[in-house]
Amino acid sequence: MTGLLFQAFVYLCAAVIAVPVAKRLGLGSVLGYLIAGIVIGPVLGLVGSETEGIQHIAEFGVVMMLFLVGLELEPRTLWTMRNKLLGLGGLQVGVTIVLVMAAAMALGQPATIALAIGLVFSLSSTAIVLQTLNEKGLMKSDGGQSSFSVLLFQDIAVIPMLALIPLLALPELAHHGDGHGGGHGAEFSLIEGLAGWQVAIVNIAAIAAVIAGGHYLSRPMFRFIAASKLREIFTAAALLLVVAIAFLMTLVGLSPALGTFLAGVVLANSEFRHELESDIEPFKGLLLGLFFITVGAGIDFTLLFNNAASVFGLTIGLMVLKAAVLLGLAYMFKLRGADQWLFTLALAQAGEFGFVLLSFTVQNSVIPTDLADLLLLVVALSMLLTPALFILFDRVVLPRMDKDQGRDADEITEKGAAIICGMGRFGQVINRVLKGNGYETVVLDLSAETVDGFNRFGIRTFYGDASRPDLLGAAGLEEAGLLVVAIDDMERALEIVKHARRERPDLHIVARARNRHHVYEFYKAGADDIVRETFDSAVRASRYALEAFGIHPHEAEKLVTMFENHDRDGIRRLARLYDPDIPAFENEPYMKLAREIQEEMEDALSDRPSVHDEVRRAWLPPGAKAQDD
Amino acid sequence: MEPESRKILVLFAHPGQRYSQANAQLAEAASMSPGVTFVDLYAEYPRFKINIETEQQRLLDHDVIVFQFPMFWYSTPALLKEWQDLVLEYGFAYGEGGDKIAGKLFLPVVTTGGPEDFYRVGGRNNFPLRDLLSPLEQTANLCGLRFIPPYTLYAAPKAIGNERMNRHLEGYRQLLKALRENRLDMDAAVKLPVLTDDTLPLIKEATP
């Protein structure tokens, strides 16, 4: 008992310390877990021999992750993905296997071992990549979606690989395999001693059972359980479902991850989907974390140090090779810019299924144990380096894509009555209104994607940083009648306004501000009209809210109009007291006035008779005195 | 013979409904009356963005057009004036080809703040109510509408809660019913300066 508690204490302690620190440093949670594992394992030696056992539990995190991935995917989505799934995924796996195999043979490995290594290395880490993409919110991007397709294909491809590996067995390795232990070998199996076709039938029956059960049985079952109103029993049922499917899959020799993935897809349309998700999510997070800790803890540093050169050489070589394949495929499948690099960098590692395949190859006497141990290090190291690739993407690729992107500012060939800086959701509308009314505009934007898109769409847009005086000059600052500043970057926006005001005291400047502090800054910088980007829509939404409470539409209109007037007036008064050097909450005069304005507003909007009632004032019939009703 | 039921459109305009009692009760009476399409213009167009197509179609779909409003500066409230400016288009309501609503009946239903004796020559407002509403009457004439003298509640704030209000409400219901059943004696009505609950020239039998 004390031993177990000590283990739990060490693992949890490591995670609780390492993960927040790693996240704060911008390294992502996965690297945090890996580092935690390295610290408690090889570095401090607090854990060691039992990591393999824990790893089997922890692998369940991968299984749960795929269940959740499945839940997110409706069958229809899967169908629309089929091209990327088969094309991109199939080519990635196929080409990588061939190239790794060739490289291994060039390094002197026999063909069978080389092929097995190819299989192991063709896979990437679903756990790390999906987790990271989700954390960074990149899942919806083209690059993220393509990565997801490939990972999905890989997870499915594990099954034929598991079938293929025994066929590669080397006779001279037989009988002294199994030194590696574990893997996914089940203690008992339904398919032992069955012929190939019988195995196939059992497999198909198992998958059919999962699909049919998910489709027809899950709903009444969950409804029955939900009716008990015992939250923990629903959680237990959700866990049971995942465990049961994983168990069934292991029994018939299929990948439990794939089975639960399938179950997730089947349940994606269920009304219990969100409840299942929220119930499984914490278990997944913890178990995946545990998995990464065990990977970190399991790194054999002695072996690593003794073969440092070859391990690092192989790892780097592998990642470069995989990246090259991915880059080429990304190009073939028309991924461009940031998406291309995201796809390339995200998937250029070996994955957790590599561990599974490696132990399986050892059991099946395909790869000798010492080579497998070395390859294990390569897999682990490449996973360890993955966060570094994401950092590379964040720090090197993205800034270049967004800012300079190695692309020079377009030469501006047009002049217009208005210059619009920023063609995002805000600038677009302004441009449409102006153009629609016959005013020529010169539009500048700093996103290559936006610029190219609009040019393709037929709206002339120039690429360039509008805060550069020469560019503004080229856009016609001297002649323009109007400047619209609608870019997200507040520093740049202010620079533009200040510069334009210096050059052209008579120019009318319309600026979009994020919040009221930006409004103050823009006042100082000399903008004429300042629009808070969400203020007007929020006012409109609040008018709908008042109407929903049964307030007469015209009454609601008057109330929000009054609010708007008060707020606009208040912001002008506050602007005089605003000091950029003092945080607003510490600026006493500012806070005092803000409170006063707030009270005035509440008084005006309420029906307190002592207050001059603007609503009544404006709308009583002329000639009639206000009735005190 | 069953008389053909005429369709009535009540266009109600009051920008301060929170503070109105007389008009609110009249509005309720109108909206509850059978055969009446009741439109609260300030609810439908709180931002004064009148949909001309909708409004013209409404006119075409009805036989009797009622403006119900409190007198604001000797005229209609602003939105109802806006409505007239936009909806009664050349070529629709007047001018060349502008006979689309000709022949329909037009009735103003008004409330005033001041009592009846304000509305006479030498009174505080110097003009009889009917004269003050002559722009509406002439608008009706120009559009070929048959103008019915305004159904009027004088000194509306003072009528609240007493018998005068109840009689006026009942009169409004009777008037709408009579218009629907074509039982308003038009010849008698047009001779009256204004209609009130005790001067309604109703005839027993419907005229075909």
Short mmCIF file of N, CA and C in Angstrom, two decimals, chain A residues 37-183:
data_model
loop_
_atom_site.label_atom_id
_atom_site.label_comp_id
_atom_site.label_asym_id
_atom_site.label_seq_id
_atom_site.Cartn_x
_atom_site.Cartn_y
_atom_site.Cartn_z
N GLY A 37 8.71 12.78 -16.53
CA GLY A 37 9.09 11.37 -16.55
C GLY A 37 10.60 11.21 -16.47
N ILE A 38 11.32 12.01 -17.25
CA ILE A 38 12.79 11.90 -17.25
C ILE A 38 13.33 12.23 -15.87
N VAL A 39 12.73 13.24 -15.22
CA VAL A 39 13.24 13.65 -13.92
C VAL A 39 13.03 12.55 -12.88
N ILE A 40 11.81 11.98 -12.84
CA ILE A 40 11.58 10.99 -11.79
C ILE A 40 12.18 9.63 -12.14
N GLY A 41 12.44 9.40 -13.41
CA GLY A 41 13.01 8.12 -13.81
C GLY A 41 14.53 8.17 -13.84
N PRO A 42 15.09 8.34 -15.01
CA PRO A 42 16.54 8.28 -15.17
C PRO A 42 17.30 9.27 -14.28
N VAL A 43 16.76 10.46 -14.04
CA VAL A 43 17.53 11.48 -13.32
C VAL A 43 17.56 11.20 -11.83
N LEU A 44 16.34 11.10 -11.21
CA LEU A 44 16.30 10.92 -9.76
C LEU A 44 16.20 9.46 -9.35
N GLY A 45 15.83 8.60 -10.30
CA GLY A 45 15.74 7.18 -9.98
C GLY A 45 14.62 6.84 -8.99
N LEU A 46 13.61 7.68 -8.90
CA LEU A 46 12.51 7.41 -7.98
C LEU A 46 11.63 6.29 -8.47
N VAL A 47 11.51 6.18 -9.78
CA VAL A 47 10.71 5.10 -10.35
C VAL A 47 11.57 4.39 -11.36
N GLY A 48 11.23 3.19 -11.65
CA GLY A 48 12.07 2.48 -12.61
C GLY A 48 11.42 1.21 -13.08
N SER A 49 11.59 0.14 -12.33
CA SER A 49 11.22 -1.19 -12.83
C SER A 49 9.74 -1.29 -13.15
N GLU A 50 8.91 -0.56 -12.43
CA GLU A 50 7.47 -0.78 -12.62
C GLU A 50 6.91 0.04 -13.78
N THR A 51 7.73 0.88 -14.43
CA THR A 51 7.18 1.74 -15.46
C THR A 51 6.49 0.97 -16.56
N GLU A 52 7.00 -0.23 -16.86
CA GLU A 52 6.39 -0.97 -17.95
C GLU A 52 4.95 -1.36 -17.62
N GLY A 53 4.77 -1.79 -16.38
CA GLY A 53 3.41 -2.14 -15.95
C GLY A 53 2.50 -0.94 -16.02
N ILE A 54 3.00 0.18 -15.53
CA ILE A 54 2.19 1.39 -15.56
C ILE A 54 1.91 1.80 -16.99
N GLN A 55 2.90 1.54 -17.85
CA GLN A 55 2.74 1.94 -19.23
C GLN A 55 1.52 1.28 -19.87
N HIS A 56 1.27 0.03 -19.45
CA HIS A 56 0.10 -0.64 -20.04
C HIS A 56 -1.18 0.06 -19.65
N ILE A 57 -1.23 0.50 -18.40
CA ILE A 57 -2.41 1.27 -17.97
C ILE A 57 -2.46 2.58 -18.75
N ALA A 58 -1.28 3.17 -18.84
CA ALA A 58 -1.22 4.48 -19.45
C ALA A 58 -1.59 4.43 -20.93
N GLU A 59 -1.27 3.30 -21.58
CA GLU A 59 -1.62 3.20 -23.00
C GLU A 59 -3.12 3.33 -23.20
N PHE A 60 -3.83 3.08 -22.12
CA PHE A 60 -5.27 3.23 -22.20
C PHE A 60 -5.67 4.67 -22.48
N GLY A 61 -4.79 5.59 -22.11
CA GLY A 61 -5.03 6.99 -22.45
C GLY A 61 -5.15 7.18 -23.96
N VAL A 62 -4.29 6.48 -24.71
CA VAL A 62 -4.34 6.56 -26.17
C VAL A 62 -5.68 6.03 -26.67
N VAL A 63 -6.09 4.92 -26.05
CA VAL A 63 -7.37 4.32 -26.44
C VAL A 63 -8.52 5.31 -26.22
N MET A 64 -8.50 5.95 -25.06
CA MET A 64 -9.57 6.90 -24.76
C MET A 64 -9.50 8.10 -25.68
N MET A 65 -8.28 8.49 -26.00
CA MET A 65 -8.15 9.64 -26.88
C MET A 65 -8.82 9.34 -28.22
N LEU A 66 -8.58 8.14 -28.72
CA LEU A 66 -9.18 7.82 -30.02
C LEU A 66 -10.69 7.72 -29.92
N PHE A 67 -11.19 7.28 -28.76
CA PHE A 67 -12.64 7.27 -28.55
C PHE A 67 -13.18 8.70 -28.67
N LEU A 68 -12.49 9.63 -28.03
CA LEU A 68 -12.93 11.03 -28.08
C LEU A 68 -12.80 11.61 -29.49
N VAL A 69 -11.71 11.24 -30.15
CA VAL A 69 -11.54 11.69 -31.53
C VAL A 69 -12.72 11.20 -32.36
N GLY A 70 -13.08 9.94 -32.16
CA GLY A 70 -14.21 9.37 -32.88
C GLY A 70 -15.50 10.11 -32.59
N LEU A 71 -15.68 10.47 -31.32
CA LEU A 71 -16.90 11.18 -30.94
C LEU A 71 -17.02 12.51 -31.68
N GLU A 72 -15.88 13.11 -31.95
CA GLU A 72 -15.88 14.41 -32.63
C GLU A 72 -16.22 14.28 -34.11
N LEU A 73 -16.13 13.06 -34.60
CA LEU A 73 -16.24 12.85 -36.04
C LEU A 73 -17.55 12.19 -36.38
N GLU A 74 -18.37 12.90 -37.10
CA GLU A 74 -19.56 12.22 -37.58
C GLU A 74 -19.19 11.46 -38.84
N PRO A 75 -19.89 10.33 -39.06
CA PRO A 75 -19.56 9.53 -40.25
C PRO A 75 -19.52 10.37 -41.52
N ARG A 76 -20.41 11.37 -41.60
CA ARG A 76 -20.44 12.17 -42.81
C ARG A 76 -19.12 12.94 -42.99
N THR A 77 -18.60 13.46 -41.85
CA THR A 77 -17.32 14.17 -41.91
C THR A 77 -16.23 13.24 -42.41
N LEU A 78 -16.26 12.02 -41.88
CA LEU A 78 -15.26 11.02 -42.26
C LEU A 78 -15.31 10.78 -43.76
N TRP A 79 -16.53 10.71 -44.27
CA TRP A 79 -16.71 10.46 -45.70
C TRP A 79 -16.14 11.62 -46.51
N THR A 80 -16.40 12.86 -46.04
CA THR A 80 -15.88 14.00 -46.81
C THR A 80 -14.36 14.04 -46.74
N MET A 81 -13.79 13.37 -45.72
CA MET A 81 -12.34 13.38 -45.59
C MET A 81 -11.66 12.29 -46.41
N ARG A 82 -12.45 11.47 -47.09
CA ARG A 82 -11.90 10.23 -47.62
C ARG A 82 -10.70 10.45 -48.55
N ASN A 83 -10.74 11.53 -49.32
CA ASN A 83 -9.63 11.76 -50.25
C ASN A 83 -8.32 11.99 -49.52
N LYS A 84 -8.39 12.88 -48.53
CA LYS A 84 -7.18 13.17 -47.76
C LYS A 84 -6.76 11.94 -46.97
N LEU A 85 -7.77 11.27 -46.41
CA LEU A 85 -7.49 10.12 -45.56
C LEU A 85 -6.71 9.07 -46.35
N LEU A 86 -7.23 8.70 -47.50
CA LEU A 86 -6.59 7.64 -48.27
C LEU A 86 -5.38 8.17 -49.04
N GLY A 87 -5.56 9.30 -49.71
CA GLY A 87 -4.49 9.82 -50.54
C GLY A 87 -3.30 10.26 -49.72
N LEU A 88 -3.55 11.23 -48.87
CA LEU A 88 -2.47 11.81 -48.08
C LEU A 88 -1.91 10.79 -47.09
N GLY A 89 -2.82 10.14 -46.34
CA GLY A 89 -2.40 9.18 -45.33
C GLY A 89 -1.71 7.99 -45.96
N GLY A 90 -2.32 7.44 -47.00
CA GLY A 90 -1.77 6.26 -47.65
C GLY A 90 -0.39 6.53 -48.21
N LEU A 91 -0.26 7.67 -48.89
CA LEU A 91 1.04 7.99 -49.49
C LEU A 91 2.09 8.23 -48.41
N GLN A 92 1.68 8.92 -47.35
CA GLN A 92 2.65 9.20 -46.28
C GLN A 92 3.20 7.89 -45.72
N VAL A 93 2.30 6.99 -45.37
CA VAL A 93 2.73 5.72 -44.78
C VAL A 93 3.56 4.92 -45.79
N GLY A 94 3.03 4.82 -47.01
CA GLY A 94 3.69 4.01 -48.03
C GLY A 94 5.09 4.52 -48.35
N VAL A 95 5.17 5.81 -48.67
CA VAL A 95 6.46 6.37 -49.08
C VAL A 95 7.46 6.30 -47.94
N THR A 96 6.99 6.61 -46.72
CA THR A 96 7.91 6.58 -45.58
C THR A 96 8.44 5.16 -45.36
N ILE A 97 7.55 4.17 -45.45
CA ILE A 97 8.01 2.78 -45.26
C ILE A 97 9.11 2.46 -46.27
N VAL A 98 8.87 2.79 -47.53
CA VAL A 98 9.83 2.45 -48.58
C VAL A 98 11.17 3.14 -48.31
N LEU A 99 11.13 4.43 -47.98
CA LEU A 99 12.38 5.17 -47.81
C LEU A 99 13.14 4.70 -46.58
N VAL A 100 12.40 4.50 -45.46
CA VAL A 100 13.07 4.04 -44.24
C VAL A 100 13.67 2.66 -44.48
N MET A 101 12.93 1.83 -45.17
CA MET A 101 13.42 0.48 -45.46
C MET A 101 14.70 0.56 -46.29
N ALA A 102 14.67 1.42 -47.29
CA ALA A 102 15.86 1.58 -48.14
C ALA A 102 17.04 2.05 -47.29
N ALA A 103 16.79 3.02 -46.42
CA ALA A 103 17.87 3.55 -45.59
C ALA A 103 18.41 2.47 -44.66
N ALA A 104 17.50 1.70 -44.07
CA ALA A 104 17.93 0.65 -43.15
C ALA A 104 18.76 -0.40 -43.88
N MET A 105 18.34 -0.74 -45.09
CA MET A 105 19.10 -1.72 -45.87
C MET A 105 20.46 -1.15 -46.24
N ALA A 106 20.47 0.15 -46.53
CA ALA A 106 21.75 0.79 -46.84
C ALA A 106 22.67 0.73 -45.63
N LEU A 107 22.07 0.75 -44.43
CA LEU A 107 22.88 0.66 -43.21
C LEU A 107 23.20 -0.79 -42.86
N GLY A 108 22.81 -1.71 -43.72
CA GLY A 108 23.23 -3.09 -43.54
C GLY A 108 22.22 -4.00 -42.89
N GLN A 109 20.99 -3.58 -42.75
CA GLN A 109 19.99 -4.47 -42.18
C GLN A 109 19.40 -5.36 -43.27
N PRO A 110 19.06 -6.59 -42.90
CA PRO A 110 18.38 -7.45 -43.88
C PRO A 110 16.98 -6.90 -44.20
N ALA A 111 16.47 -7.34 -45.34
CA ALA A 111 15.23 -6.75 -45.85
C ALA A 111 14.07 -6.86 -44.86
N THR A 112 13.93 -8.00 -44.19
CA THR A 112 12.78 -8.16 -43.30
C THR A 112 12.85 -7.17 -42.14
N ILE A 113 14.03 -7.07 -41.52
CA ILE A 113 14.18 -6.14 -40.41
C ILE A 113 13.97 -4.71 -40.91
N ALA A 114 14.53 -4.43 -42.08
CA ALA A 114 14.40 -3.09 -42.64
C ALA A 114 12.94 -2.74 -42.85
N LEU A 115 12.17 -3.70 -43.35
CA LEU A 115 10.74 -3.44 -43.56
C LEU A 115 10.05 -3.19 -42.22
N ALA A 116 10.38 -4.01 -41.23
CA ALA A 116 9.76 -3.83 -39.90
C ALA A 116 10.07 -2.45 -39.36
N ILE A 117 11.33 -2.03 -39.52
CA ILE A 117 11.70 -0.68 -39.05
C ILE A 117 10.89 0.37 -39.81
N GLY A 118 10.72 0.14 -41.10
CA GLY A 118 9.91 1.06 -41.90
C GLY A 118 8.51 1.20 -41.35
N LEU A 119 7.94 0.02 -41.00
CA LEU A 119 6.58 0.06 -40.45
C LEU A 119 6.56 0.88 -39.16
N VAL A 120 7.52 0.60 -38.27
CA VAL A 120 7.55 1.27 -36.98
C VAL A 120 7.67 2.79 -37.16
N PHE A 121 8.55 3.19 -38.06
CA PHE A 121 8.85 4.62 -38.19
C PHE A 121 7.85 5.39 -39.06
N SER A 122 7.03 4.64 -39.80
CA SER A 122 6.09 5.36 -40.68
C SER A 122 4.99 6.04 -39.86
N LEU A 123 4.80 5.58 -38.62
CA LEU A 123 3.73 6.13 -37.80
C LEU A 123 4.18 7.39 -37.08
N SER A 124 3.22 8.24 -36.82
CA SER A 124 3.52 9.45 -36.04
C SER A 124 2.74 9.37 -34.73
N SER A 125 2.95 10.35 -33.87
CA SER A 125 2.34 10.30 -32.55
C SER A 125 0.99 11.01 -32.52
N THR A 126 -0.08 10.20 -32.63
CA THR A 126 -1.43 10.78 -32.55
C THR A 126 -1.59 11.57 -31.25
N ALA A 127 -1.09 10.96 -30.16
CA ALA A 127 -1.30 11.58 -28.85
C ALA A 127 -0.68 12.96 -28.78
N ILE A 128 0.58 13.04 -29.12
CA ILE A 128 1.26 14.34 -29.00
C ILE A 128 0.66 15.34 -29.97
N VAL A 129 0.49 14.92 -31.21
CA VAL A 129 0.11 15.89 -32.24
C VAL A 129 -1.32 16.39 -32.02
N LEU A 130 -2.24 15.46 -31.77
CA LEU A 130 -3.63 15.91 -31.57
C LEU A 130 -3.73 16.81 -30.35
N GLN A 131 -3.05 16.37 -29.28
CA GLN A 131 -3.09 17.16 -28.05
C GLN A 131 -2.55 18.57 -28.31
N THR A 132 -1.42 18.62 -29.00
CA THR A 132 -0.81 19.93 -29.25
C THR A 132 -1.67 20.78 -30.19
N LEU A 133 -2.17 20.14 -31.25
CA LEU A 133 -3.00 20.90 -32.20
C LEU A 133 -4.23 21.46 -31.49
N ASN A 134 -4.82 20.63 -30.63
CA ASN A 134 -5.99 21.11 -29.90
C ASN A 134 -5.63 22.26 -28.97
N GLU A 135 -4.52 22.09 -28.24
CA GLU A 135 -4.12 23.14 -27.31
C GLU A 135 -3.85 24.45 -28.04
N LYS A 136 -3.29 24.34 -29.22
CA LYS A 136 -2.94 25.55 -29.95
C LYS A 136 -4.08 26.05 -30.84
N GLY A 137 -5.17 25.30 -30.84
CA GLY A 137 -6.31 25.71 -31.65
C GLY A 137 -6.03 25.65 -33.14
N LEU A 138 -5.20 24.71 -33.55
CA LEU A 138 -4.85 24.62 -34.97
C LEU A 138 -5.61 23.50 -35.68
N MET A 139 -6.51 22.83 -34.93
CA MET A 139 -7.20 21.67 -35.48
C MET A 139 -7.99 22.01 -36.73
N LYS A 140 -8.57 23.21 -36.76
CA LYS A 140 -9.48 23.54 -37.85
C LYS A 140 -8.75 24.04 -39.09
N SER A 141 -7.46 24.35 -38.94
CA SER A 141 -6.73 24.87 -40.10
C SER A 141 -6.54 23.75 -41.12
N ASP A 142 -6.23 24.13 -42.33
CA ASP A 142 -5.98 23.13 -43.37
C ASP A 142 -4.87 22.18 -42.96
N GLY A 143 -3.81 22.76 -42.41
CA GLY A 143 -2.68 21.94 -41.97
C GLY A 143 -3.10 20.98 -40.89
N GLY A 144 -3.90 21.47 -39.93
CA GLY A 144 -4.37 20.63 -38.84
C GLY A 144 -5.26 19.50 -39.36
N GLN A 145 -6.16 19.84 -40.26
CA GLN A 145 -7.07 18.83 -40.80
C GLN A 145 -6.31 17.76 -41.57
N SER A 146 -5.31 18.18 -42.35
CA SER A 146 -4.53 17.22 -43.11
C SER A 146 -3.74 16.32 -42.17
N SER A 147 -3.17 16.93 -41.13
CA SER A 147 -2.43 16.13 -40.14
C SER A 147 -3.35 15.11 -39.53
N PHE A 148 -4.55 15.56 -39.19
CA PHE A 148 -5.52 14.67 -38.57
C PHE A 148 -5.84 13.49 -39.49
N SER A 149 -6.04 13.79 -40.79
CA SER A 149 -6.33 12.71 -41.73
C SER A 149 -5.22 11.68 -41.74
N VAL A 150 -4.00 12.16 -41.76
CA VAL A 150 -2.86 11.24 -41.84
C VAL A 150 -2.78 10.41 -40.56
N LEU A 151 -2.97 11.06 -39.41
CA LEU A 151 -2.90 10.33 -38.14
C LEU A 151 -3.98 9.25 -38.09
N LEU A 152 -5.14 9.61 -38.59
CA LEU A 152 -6.24 8.67 -38.60
C LEU A 152 -5.89 7.46 -39.46
N PHE A 153 -5.34 7.74 -40.63
CA PHE A 153 -4.96 6.65 -41.52
C PHE A 153 -3.93 5.76 -40.84
N GLN A 154 -2.96 6.40 -40.18
CA GLN A 154 -1.91 5.63 -39.50
C GLN A 154 -2.51 4.72 -38.44
N ASP A 155 -3.44 5.28 -37.65
CA ASP A 155 -4.02 4.47 -36.59
C ASP A 155 -4.74 3.25 -37.15
N ILE A 156 -5.35 3.45 -38.32
CA ILE A 156 -6.03 2.31 -38.95
C ILE A 156 -5.00 1.35 -39.54
N ALA A 157 -3.91 1.92 -40.06
CA ALA A 157 -2.90 1.10 -40.73
C ALA A 157 -2.18 0.17 -39.76
N VAL A 158 -2.26 0.48 -38.45
CA VAL A 158 -1.58 -0.37 -37.47
C VAL A 158 -2.08 -1.82 -37.57
N ILE A 159 -3.37 -1.96 -37.89
CA ILE A 159 -3.94 -3.31 -37.90
C ILE A 159 -3.29 -4.22 -38.95
N PRO A 160 -3.29 -3.82 -40.23
CA PRO A 160 -2.59 -4.67 -41.20
C PRO A 160 -1.11 -4.86 -40.85
N MET A 161 -0.51 -3.84 -40.22
CA MET A 161 0.90 -3.99 -39.85
C MET A 161 1.07 -5.10 -38.82
N LEU A 162 0.17 -5.12 -37.84
CA LEU A 162 0.24 -6.18 -36.83
C LEU A 162 0.06 -7.54 -37.48
N ALA A 163 -0.71 -7.56 -38.54
CA ALA A 163 -0.92 -8.82 -39.26
C ALA A 163 0.32 -9.20 -40.05
N LEU A 164 1.02 -8.19 -40.55
CA LEU A 164 2.14 -8.43 -41.45
C LEU A 164 3.40 -8.87 -40.70
N ILE A 165 3.58 -8.28 -39.50
CA ILE A 165 4.85 -8.48 -38.79
C ILE A 165 5.20 -9.96 -38.53
N PRO A 166 4.25 -10.77 -38.08
CA PRO A 166 4.62 -12.18 -37.85
C PRO A 166 5.17 -12.86 -39.09
N LEU A 167 4.74 -12.39 -40.27
CA LEU A 167 5.21 -13.02 -41.51
C LEU A 167 6.68 -12.71 -41.76
N LEU A 168 7.19 -11.67 -41.07
CA LEU A 168 8.57 -11.29 -41.31
C LEU A 168 9.55 -12.00 -40.39
N ALA A 169 9.01 -12.87 -39.55
CA ALA A 169 9.83 -13.48 -38.50
C ALA A 169 11.11 -14.12 -39.06
N LEU A 170 12.20 -13.89 -38.37
CA LEU A 170 13.47 -14.51 -38.74
C LEU A 170 13.64 -15.78 -37.93
N PRO A 171 13.90 -16.89 -38.58
CA PRO A 171 14.02 -18.15 -37.84
C PRO A 171 15.11 -18.07 -36.77
N GLU A 172 16.24 -17.39 -37.04
CA GLU A 172 17.33 -17.44 -36.07
C GLU A 172 17.02 -16.66 -34.79
N LEU A 173 15.98 -15.81 -34.84
CA LEU A 173 15.64 -15.05 -33.65
C LEU A 173 14.58 -15.75 -32.81
N ALA A 174 13.94 -16.75 -33.40
CA ALA A 174 12.85 -17.42 -32.70
C ALA A 174 13.35 -17.98 -31.38
N HIS A 175 12.45 -18.08 -30.43
CA HIS A 175 12.70 -18.67 -29.11
C HIS A 175 13.53 -17.80 -28.21
N HIS A 176 14.13 -16.76 -28.70
CA HIS A 176 14.69 -15.89 -27.67
C HIS A 176 14.19 -14.45 -27.85
N GLY A 177 12.98 -14.37 -28.40
CA GLY A 177 12.31 -13.06 -28.45
C GLY A 177 11.82 -12.69 -27.06
N ASP A 178 10.66 -12.20 -27.00
CA ASP A 178 9.95 -11.97 -25.75
C ASP A 178 10.77 -11.37 -24.62
N GLY A 179 11.93 -10.85 -24.92
CA GLY A 179 12.70 -10.22 -23.86
C GLY A 179 12.13 -8.86 -23.52
N HIS A 180 11.27 -8.41 -24.41
CA HIS A 180 10.82 -7.04 -24.24
C HIS A 180 9.54 -6.93 -23.43
N GLY A 181 8.86 -8.05 -23.35
CA GLY A 181 7.67 -8.07 -22.50
C GLY A 181 6.55 -7.20 -23.02
N GLY A 182 5.40 -7.40 -22.42
CA GLY A 182 4.28 -6.48 -22.62
C GLY A 182 3.76 -6.42 -24.03
N GLY A 183 3.67 -5.27 -24.55
CA GLY A 183 3.01 -5.07 -25.82
C GLY A 183 1.54 -5.26 -25.62
#
